[in-house]
PDB file of N, CA, C and O in Angstrom:
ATOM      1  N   UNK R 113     -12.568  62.721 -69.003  1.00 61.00           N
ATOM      2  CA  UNK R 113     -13.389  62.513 -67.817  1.00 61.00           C
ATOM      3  C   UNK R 113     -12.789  63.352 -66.675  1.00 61.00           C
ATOM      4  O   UNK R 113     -11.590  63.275 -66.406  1.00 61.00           O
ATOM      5  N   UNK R 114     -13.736  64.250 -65.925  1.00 62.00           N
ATOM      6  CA  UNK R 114     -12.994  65.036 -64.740  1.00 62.00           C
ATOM      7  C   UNK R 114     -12.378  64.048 -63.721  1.00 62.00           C
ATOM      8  O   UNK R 114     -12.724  62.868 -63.679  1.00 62.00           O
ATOM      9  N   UNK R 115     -11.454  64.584 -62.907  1.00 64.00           N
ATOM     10  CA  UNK R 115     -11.198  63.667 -62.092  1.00 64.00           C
ATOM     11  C   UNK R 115     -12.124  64.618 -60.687  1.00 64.00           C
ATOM     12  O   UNK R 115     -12.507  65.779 -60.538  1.00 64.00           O
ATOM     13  N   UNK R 116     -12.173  63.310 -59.847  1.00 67.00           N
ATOM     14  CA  UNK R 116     -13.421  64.014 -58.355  1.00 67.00           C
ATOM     15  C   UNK R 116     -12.170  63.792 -57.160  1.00 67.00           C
ATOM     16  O   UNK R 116     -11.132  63.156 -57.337  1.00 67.00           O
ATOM     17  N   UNK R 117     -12.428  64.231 -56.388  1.00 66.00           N
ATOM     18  CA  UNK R 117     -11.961  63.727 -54.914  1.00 66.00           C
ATOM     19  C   UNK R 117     -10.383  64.339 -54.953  1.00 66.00           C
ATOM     20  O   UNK R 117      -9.894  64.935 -55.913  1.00 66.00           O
ATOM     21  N   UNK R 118      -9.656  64.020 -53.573  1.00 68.00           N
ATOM     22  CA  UNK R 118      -8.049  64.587 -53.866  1.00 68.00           C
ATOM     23  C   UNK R 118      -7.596  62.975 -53.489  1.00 68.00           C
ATOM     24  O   UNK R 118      -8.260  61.975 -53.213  1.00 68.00           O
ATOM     25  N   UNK R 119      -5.810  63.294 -53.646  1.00 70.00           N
ATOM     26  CA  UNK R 119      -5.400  62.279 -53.601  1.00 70.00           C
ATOM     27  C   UNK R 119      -4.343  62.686 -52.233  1.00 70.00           C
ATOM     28  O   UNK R 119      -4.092  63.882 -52.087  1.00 70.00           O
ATOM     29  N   UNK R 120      -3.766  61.732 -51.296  1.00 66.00           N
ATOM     30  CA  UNK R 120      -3.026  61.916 -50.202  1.00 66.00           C
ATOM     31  C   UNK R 120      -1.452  61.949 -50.394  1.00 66.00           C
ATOM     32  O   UNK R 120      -1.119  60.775 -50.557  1.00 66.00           O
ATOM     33  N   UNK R 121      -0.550  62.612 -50.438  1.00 68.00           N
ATOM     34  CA  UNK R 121       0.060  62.546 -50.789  1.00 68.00           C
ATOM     35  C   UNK R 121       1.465  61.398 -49.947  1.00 68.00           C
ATOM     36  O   UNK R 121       1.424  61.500 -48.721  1.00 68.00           O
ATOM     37  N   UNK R 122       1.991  60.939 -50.192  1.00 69.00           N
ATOM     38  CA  UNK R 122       2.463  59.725 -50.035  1.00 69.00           C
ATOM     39  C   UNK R 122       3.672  60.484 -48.844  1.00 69.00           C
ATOM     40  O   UNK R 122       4.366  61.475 -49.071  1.00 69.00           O
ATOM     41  N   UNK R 123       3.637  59.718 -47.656  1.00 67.00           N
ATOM     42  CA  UNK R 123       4.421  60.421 -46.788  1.00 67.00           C
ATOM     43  C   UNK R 123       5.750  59.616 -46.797  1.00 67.00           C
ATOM     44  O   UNK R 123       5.743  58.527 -47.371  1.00 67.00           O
ATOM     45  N   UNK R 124       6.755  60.009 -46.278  1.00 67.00           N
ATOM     46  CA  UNK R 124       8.103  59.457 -46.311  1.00 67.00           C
ATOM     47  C   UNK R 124       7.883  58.402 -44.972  1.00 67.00           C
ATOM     48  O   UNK R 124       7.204  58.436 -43.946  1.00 67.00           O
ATOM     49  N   UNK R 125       8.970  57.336 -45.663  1.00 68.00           N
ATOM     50  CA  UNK R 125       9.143  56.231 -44.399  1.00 68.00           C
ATOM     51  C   UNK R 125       9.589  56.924 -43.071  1.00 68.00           C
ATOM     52  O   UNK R 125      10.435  57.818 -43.084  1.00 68.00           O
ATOM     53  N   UNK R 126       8.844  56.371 -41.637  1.00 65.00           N
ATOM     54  CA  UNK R 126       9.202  57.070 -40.865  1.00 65.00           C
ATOM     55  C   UNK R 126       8.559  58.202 -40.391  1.00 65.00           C
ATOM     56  O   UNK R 126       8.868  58.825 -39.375  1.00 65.00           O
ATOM     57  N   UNK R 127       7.674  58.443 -41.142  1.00 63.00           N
ATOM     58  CA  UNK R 127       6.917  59.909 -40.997  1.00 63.00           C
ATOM     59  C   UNK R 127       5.494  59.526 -40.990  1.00 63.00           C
ATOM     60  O   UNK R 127       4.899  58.786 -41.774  1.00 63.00           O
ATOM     61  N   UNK R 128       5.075  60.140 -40.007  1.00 60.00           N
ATOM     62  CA  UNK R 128       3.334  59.818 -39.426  1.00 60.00           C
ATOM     63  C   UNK R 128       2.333  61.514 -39.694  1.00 60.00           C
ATOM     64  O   UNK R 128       2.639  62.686 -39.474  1.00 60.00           O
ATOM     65  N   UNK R 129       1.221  60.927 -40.193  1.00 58.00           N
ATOM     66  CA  UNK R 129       0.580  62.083 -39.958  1.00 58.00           C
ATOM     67  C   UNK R 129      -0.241  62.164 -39.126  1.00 58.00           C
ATOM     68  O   UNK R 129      -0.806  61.090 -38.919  1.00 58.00           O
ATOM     69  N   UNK R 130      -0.650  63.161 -38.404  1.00 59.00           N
ATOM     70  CA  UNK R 130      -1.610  63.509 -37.090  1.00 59.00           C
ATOM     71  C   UNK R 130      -3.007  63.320 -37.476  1.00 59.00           C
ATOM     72  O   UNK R 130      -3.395  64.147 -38.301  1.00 59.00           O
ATOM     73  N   UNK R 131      -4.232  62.079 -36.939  1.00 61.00           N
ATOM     74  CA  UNK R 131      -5.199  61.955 -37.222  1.00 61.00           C
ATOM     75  C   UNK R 131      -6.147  63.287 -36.928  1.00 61.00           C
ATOM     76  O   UNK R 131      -6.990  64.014 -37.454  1.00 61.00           O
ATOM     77  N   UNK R 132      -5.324  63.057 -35.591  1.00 60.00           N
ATOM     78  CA  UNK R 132      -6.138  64.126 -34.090  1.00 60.00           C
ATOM     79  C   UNK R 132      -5.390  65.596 -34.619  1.00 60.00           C
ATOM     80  O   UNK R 132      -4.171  65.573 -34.791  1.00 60.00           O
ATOM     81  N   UNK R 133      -6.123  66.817 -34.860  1.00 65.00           N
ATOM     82  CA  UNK R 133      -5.448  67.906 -34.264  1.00 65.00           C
ATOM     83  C   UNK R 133      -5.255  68.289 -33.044  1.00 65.00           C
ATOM     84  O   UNK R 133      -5.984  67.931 -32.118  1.00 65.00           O
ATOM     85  N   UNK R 134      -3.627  69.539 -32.833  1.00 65.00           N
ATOM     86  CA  UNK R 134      -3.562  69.895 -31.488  1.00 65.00           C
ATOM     87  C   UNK R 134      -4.921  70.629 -31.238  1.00 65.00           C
ATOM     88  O   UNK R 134      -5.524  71.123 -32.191  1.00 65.00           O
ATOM     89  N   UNK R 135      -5.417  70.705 -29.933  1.00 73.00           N
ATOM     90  CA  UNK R 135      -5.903  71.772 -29.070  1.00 73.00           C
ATOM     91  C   UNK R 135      -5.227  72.774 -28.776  1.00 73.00           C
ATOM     92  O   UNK R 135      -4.056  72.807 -28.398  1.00 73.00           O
ATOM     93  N   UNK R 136      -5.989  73.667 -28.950  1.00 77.00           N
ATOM     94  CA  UNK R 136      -5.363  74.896 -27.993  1.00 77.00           C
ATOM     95  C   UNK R 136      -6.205  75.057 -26.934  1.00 77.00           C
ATOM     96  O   UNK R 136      -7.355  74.670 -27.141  1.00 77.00           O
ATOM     97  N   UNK R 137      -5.956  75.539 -25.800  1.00 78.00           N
ATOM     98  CA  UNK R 137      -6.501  75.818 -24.574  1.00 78.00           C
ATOM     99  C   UNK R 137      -7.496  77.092 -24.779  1.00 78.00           C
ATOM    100  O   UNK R 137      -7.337  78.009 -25.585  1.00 78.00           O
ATOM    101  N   UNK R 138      -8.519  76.926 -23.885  1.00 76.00           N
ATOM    102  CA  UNK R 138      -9.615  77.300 -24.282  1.00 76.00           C
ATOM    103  C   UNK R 138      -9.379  78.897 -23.674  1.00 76.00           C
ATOM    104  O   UNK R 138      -8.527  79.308 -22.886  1.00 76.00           O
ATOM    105  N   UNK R 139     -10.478  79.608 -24.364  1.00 85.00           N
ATOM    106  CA  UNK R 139     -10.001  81.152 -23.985  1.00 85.00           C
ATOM    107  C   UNK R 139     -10.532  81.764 -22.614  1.00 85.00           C
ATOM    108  O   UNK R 139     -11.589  81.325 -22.163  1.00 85.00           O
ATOM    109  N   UNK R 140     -10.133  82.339 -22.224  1.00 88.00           N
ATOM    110  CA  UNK R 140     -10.273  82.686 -20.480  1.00 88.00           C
ATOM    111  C   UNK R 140     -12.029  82.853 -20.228  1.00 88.00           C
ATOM    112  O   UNK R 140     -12.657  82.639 -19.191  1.00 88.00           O
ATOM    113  N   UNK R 141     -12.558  83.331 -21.627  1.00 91.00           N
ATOM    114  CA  UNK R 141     -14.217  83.190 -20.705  1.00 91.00           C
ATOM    115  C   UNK R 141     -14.675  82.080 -20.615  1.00 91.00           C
ATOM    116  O   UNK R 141     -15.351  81.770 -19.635  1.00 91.00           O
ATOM    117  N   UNK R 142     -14.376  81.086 -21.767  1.00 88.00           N
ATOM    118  CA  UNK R 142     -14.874  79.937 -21.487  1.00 88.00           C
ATOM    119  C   UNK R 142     -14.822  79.123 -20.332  1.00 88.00           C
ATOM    120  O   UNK R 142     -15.749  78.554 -19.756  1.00 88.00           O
ATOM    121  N   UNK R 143     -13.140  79.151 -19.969  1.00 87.00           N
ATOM    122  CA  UNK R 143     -12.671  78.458 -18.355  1.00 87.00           C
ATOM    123  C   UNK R 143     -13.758  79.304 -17.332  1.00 87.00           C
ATOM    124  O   UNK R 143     -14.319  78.897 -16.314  1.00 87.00           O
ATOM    125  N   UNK R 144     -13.822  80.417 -17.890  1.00 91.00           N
ATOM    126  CA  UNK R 144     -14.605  81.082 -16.546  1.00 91.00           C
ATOM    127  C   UNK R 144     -16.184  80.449 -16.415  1.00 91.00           C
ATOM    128  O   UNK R 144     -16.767  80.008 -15.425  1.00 91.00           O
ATOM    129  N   UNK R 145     -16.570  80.570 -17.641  1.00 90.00           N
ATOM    130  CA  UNK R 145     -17.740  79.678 -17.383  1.00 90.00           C
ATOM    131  C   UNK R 145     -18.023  78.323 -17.050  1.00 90.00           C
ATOM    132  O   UNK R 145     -18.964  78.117 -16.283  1.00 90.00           O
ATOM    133  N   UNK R 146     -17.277  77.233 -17.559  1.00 88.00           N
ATOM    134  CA  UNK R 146     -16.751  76.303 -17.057  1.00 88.00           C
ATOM    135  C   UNK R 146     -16.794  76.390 -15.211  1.00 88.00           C
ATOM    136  O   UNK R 146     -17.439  75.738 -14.390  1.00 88.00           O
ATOM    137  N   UNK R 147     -16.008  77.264 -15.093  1.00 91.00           N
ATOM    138  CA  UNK R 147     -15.139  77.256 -13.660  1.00 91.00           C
ATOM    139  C   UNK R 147     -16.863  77.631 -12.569  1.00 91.00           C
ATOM    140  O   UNK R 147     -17.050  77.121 -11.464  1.00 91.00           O
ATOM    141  N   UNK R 148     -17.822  78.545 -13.227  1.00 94.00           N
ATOM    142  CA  UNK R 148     -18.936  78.789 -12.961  1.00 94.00           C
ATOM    143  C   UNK R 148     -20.366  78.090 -12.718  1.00 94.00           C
ATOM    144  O   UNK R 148     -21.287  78.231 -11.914  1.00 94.00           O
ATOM    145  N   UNK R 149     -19.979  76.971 -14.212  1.00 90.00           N
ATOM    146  CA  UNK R 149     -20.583  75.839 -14.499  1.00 90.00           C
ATOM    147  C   UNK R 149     -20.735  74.820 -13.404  1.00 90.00           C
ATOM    148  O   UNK R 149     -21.849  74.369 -13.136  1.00 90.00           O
ATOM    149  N   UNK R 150     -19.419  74.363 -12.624  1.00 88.00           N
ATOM    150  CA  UNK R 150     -18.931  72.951 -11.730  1.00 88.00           C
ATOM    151  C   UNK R 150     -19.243  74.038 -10.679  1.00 88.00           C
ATOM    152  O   UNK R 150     -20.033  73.481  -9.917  1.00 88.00           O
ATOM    153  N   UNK R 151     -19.066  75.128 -10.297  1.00 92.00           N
ATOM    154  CA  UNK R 151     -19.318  75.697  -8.874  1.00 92.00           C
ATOM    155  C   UNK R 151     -21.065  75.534  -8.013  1.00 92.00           C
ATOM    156  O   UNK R 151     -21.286  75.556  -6.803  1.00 92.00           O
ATOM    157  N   UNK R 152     -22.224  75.355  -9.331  1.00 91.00           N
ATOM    158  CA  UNK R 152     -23.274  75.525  -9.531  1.00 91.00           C
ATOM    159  C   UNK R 152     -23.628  74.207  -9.621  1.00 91.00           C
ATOM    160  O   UNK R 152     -24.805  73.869  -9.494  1.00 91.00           O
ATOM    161  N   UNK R 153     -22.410  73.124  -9.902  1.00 85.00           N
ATOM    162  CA  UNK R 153     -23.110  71.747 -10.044  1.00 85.00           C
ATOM    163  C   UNK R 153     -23.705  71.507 -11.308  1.00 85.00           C
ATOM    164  O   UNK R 153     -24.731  70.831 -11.379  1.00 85.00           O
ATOM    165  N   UNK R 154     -23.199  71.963 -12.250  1.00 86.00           N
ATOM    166  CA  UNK R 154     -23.893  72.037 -13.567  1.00 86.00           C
ATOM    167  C   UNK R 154     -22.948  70.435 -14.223  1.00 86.00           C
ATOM    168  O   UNK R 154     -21.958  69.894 -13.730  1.00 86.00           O
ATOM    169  N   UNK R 155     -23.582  70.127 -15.215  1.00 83.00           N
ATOM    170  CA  UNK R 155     -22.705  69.381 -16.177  1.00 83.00           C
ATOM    171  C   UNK R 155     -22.459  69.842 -17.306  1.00 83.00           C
ATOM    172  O   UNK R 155     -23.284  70.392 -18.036  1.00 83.00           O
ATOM    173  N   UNK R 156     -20.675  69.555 -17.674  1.00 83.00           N
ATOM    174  CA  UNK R 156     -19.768  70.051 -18.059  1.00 83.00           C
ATOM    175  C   UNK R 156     -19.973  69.664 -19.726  1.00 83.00           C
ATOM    176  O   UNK R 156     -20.500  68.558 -19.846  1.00 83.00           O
ATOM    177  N   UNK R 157     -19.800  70.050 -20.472  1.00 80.00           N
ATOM    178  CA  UNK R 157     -19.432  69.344 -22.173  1.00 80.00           C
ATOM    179  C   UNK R 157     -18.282  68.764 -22.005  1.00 80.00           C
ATOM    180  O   UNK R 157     -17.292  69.416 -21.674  1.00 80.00           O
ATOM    181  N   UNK R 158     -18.244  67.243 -22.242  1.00 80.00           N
ATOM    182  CA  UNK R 158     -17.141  66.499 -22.285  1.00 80.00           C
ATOM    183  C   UNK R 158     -17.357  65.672 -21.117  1.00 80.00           C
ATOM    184  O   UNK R 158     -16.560  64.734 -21.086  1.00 80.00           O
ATOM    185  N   UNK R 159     -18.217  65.705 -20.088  1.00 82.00           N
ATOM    186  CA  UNK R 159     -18.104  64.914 -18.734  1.00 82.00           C
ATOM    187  C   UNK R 159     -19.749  64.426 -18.987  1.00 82.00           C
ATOM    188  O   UNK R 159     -20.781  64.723 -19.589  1.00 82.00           O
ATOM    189  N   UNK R 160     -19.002  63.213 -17.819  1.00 83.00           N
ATOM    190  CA  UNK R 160     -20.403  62.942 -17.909  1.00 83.00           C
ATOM    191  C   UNK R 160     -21.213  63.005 -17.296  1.00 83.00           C
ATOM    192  O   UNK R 160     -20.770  62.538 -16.247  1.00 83.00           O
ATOM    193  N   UNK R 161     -22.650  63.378 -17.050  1.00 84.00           N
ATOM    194  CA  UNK R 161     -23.392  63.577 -15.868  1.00 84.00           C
ATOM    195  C   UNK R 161     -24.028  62.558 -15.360  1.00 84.00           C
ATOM    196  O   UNK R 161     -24.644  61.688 -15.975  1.00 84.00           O
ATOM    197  N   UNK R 162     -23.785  62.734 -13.555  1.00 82.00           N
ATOM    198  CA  UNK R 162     -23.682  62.084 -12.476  1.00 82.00           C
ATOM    199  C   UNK R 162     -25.484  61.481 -12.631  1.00 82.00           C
ATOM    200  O   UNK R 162     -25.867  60.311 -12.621  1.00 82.00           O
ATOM    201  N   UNK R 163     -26.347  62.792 -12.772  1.00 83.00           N
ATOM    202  CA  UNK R 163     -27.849  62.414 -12.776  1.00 83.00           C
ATOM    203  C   UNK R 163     -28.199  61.062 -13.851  1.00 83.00           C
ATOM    204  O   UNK R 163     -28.819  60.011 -13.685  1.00 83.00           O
ATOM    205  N   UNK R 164     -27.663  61.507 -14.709  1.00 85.00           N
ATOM    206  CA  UNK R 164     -28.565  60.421 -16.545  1.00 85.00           C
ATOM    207  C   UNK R 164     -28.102  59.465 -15.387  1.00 85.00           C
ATOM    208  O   UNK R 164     -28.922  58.957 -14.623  1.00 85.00           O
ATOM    209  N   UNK R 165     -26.527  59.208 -15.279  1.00 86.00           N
ATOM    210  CA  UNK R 165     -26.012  57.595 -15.421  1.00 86.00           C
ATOM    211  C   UNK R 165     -26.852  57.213 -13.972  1.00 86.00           C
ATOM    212  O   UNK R 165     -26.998  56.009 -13.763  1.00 86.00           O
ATOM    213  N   UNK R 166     -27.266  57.918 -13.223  1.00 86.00           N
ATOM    214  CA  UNK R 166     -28.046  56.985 -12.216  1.00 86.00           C
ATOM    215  C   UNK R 166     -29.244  56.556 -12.616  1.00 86.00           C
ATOM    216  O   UNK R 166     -29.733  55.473 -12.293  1.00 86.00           O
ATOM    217  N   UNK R 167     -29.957  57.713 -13.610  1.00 85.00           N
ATOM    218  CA  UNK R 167     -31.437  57.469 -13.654  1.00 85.00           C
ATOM    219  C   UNK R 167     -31.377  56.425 -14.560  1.00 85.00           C
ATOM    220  O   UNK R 167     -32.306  55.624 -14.455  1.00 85.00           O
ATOM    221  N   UNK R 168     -30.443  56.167 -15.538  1.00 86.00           N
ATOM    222  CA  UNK R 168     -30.232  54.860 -16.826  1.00 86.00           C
ATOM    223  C   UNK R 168     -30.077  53.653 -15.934  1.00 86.00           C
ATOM    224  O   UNK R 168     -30.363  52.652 -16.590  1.00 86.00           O
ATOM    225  N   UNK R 169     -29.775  53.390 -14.842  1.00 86.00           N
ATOM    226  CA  UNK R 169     -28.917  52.276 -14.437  1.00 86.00           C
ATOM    227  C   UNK R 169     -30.341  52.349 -13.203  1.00 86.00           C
ATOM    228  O   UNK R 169     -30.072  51.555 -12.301  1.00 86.00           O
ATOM    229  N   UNK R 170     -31.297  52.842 -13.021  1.00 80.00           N
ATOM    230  CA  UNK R 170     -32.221  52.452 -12.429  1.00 80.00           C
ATOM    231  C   UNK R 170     -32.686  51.264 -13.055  1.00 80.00           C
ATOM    232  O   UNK R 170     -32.342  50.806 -14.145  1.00 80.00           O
ATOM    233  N   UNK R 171     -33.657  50.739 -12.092  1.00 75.00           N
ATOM    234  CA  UNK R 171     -34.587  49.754 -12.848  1.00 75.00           C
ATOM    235  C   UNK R 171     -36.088  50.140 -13.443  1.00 75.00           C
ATOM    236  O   UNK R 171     -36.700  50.823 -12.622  1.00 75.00           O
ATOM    237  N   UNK R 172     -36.722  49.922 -14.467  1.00 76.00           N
ATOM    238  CA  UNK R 172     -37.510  50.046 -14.838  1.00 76.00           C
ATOM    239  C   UNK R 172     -38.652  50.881 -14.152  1.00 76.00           C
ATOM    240  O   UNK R 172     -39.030  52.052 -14.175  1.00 76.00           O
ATOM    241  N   UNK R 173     -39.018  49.713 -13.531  1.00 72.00           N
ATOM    242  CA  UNK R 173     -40.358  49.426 -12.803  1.00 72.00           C
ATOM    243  C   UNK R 173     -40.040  50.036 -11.024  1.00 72.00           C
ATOM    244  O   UNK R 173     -38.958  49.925 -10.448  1.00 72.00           O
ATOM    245  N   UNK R 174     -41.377  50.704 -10.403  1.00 68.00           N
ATOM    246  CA  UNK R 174     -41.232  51.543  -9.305  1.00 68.00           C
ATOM    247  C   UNK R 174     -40.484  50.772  -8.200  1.00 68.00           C
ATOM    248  O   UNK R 174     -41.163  50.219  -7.335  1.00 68.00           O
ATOM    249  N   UNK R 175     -39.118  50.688  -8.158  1.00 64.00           N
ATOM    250  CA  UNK R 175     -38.812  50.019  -7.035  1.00 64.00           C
ATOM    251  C   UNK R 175     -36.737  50.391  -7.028  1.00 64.00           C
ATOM    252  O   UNK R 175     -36.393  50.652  -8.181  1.00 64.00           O
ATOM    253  N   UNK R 176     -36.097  50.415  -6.499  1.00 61.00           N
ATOM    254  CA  UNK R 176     -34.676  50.857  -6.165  1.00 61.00           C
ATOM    255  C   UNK R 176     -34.615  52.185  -5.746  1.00 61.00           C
ATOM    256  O   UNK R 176     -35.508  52.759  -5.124  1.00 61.00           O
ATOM    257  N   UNK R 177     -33.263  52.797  -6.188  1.00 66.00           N
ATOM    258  CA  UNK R 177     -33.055  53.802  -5.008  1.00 66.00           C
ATOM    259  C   UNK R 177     -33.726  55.571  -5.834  1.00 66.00           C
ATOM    260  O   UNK R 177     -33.698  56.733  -5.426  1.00 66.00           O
ATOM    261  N   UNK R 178     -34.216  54.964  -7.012  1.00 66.00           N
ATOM    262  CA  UNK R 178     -34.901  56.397  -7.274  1.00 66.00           C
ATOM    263  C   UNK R 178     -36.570  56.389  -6.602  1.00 66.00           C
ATOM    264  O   UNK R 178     -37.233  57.420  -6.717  1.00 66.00           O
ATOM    265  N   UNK R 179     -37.083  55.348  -6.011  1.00 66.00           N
ATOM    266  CA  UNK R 179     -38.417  55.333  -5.838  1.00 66.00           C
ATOM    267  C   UNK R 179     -38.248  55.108  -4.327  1.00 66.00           C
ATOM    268  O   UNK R 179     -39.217  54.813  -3.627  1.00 66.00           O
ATOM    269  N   UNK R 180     -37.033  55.248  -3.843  1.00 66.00           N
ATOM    270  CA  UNK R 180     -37.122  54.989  -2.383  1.00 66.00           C
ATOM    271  C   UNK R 180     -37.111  53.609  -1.658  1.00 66.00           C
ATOM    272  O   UNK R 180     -36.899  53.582  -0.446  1.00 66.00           O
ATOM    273  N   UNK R 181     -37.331  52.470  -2.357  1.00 57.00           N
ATOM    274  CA  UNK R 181     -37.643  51.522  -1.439  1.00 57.00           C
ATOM    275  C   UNK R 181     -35.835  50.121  -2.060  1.00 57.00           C
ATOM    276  O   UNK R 181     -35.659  49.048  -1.483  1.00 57.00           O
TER     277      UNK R 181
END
């Protein structure tokens, strides 16, 4: 019978493996766009935008601070 899948190999007591990989820092055009992005008031990947969470946290029906009254 084939065998499927791999197996993990058993780490020594004391020794952790990294769920998360490192990051590396992002490459200079990206920051630049980024840096271009927030100058313009844009929303960012990774943040959250200021607009949704107001318009979500409105109320339904025509009445609070998106309808003016």
């Amino acid at each position: 019978m084939p065998r499927t899948g791999r197996r993990r190999r058993p780490m020594p007591p004391g020794c952790y493996e990294e769920s998360v990989q490192h990051r590396h820092p992002d490459p200079p055009i990206y920051r630049d766009l980024l840096a271009r992005w927030t100058g313009d008031g844009r929303t960012l990947p990774g943040h959250g935008d200021p607009e949704w969470s107001r318009v979500i946290t409105s109320p339904i029906w025509p009445s609070g601070p998106l309808f003016g009254s």
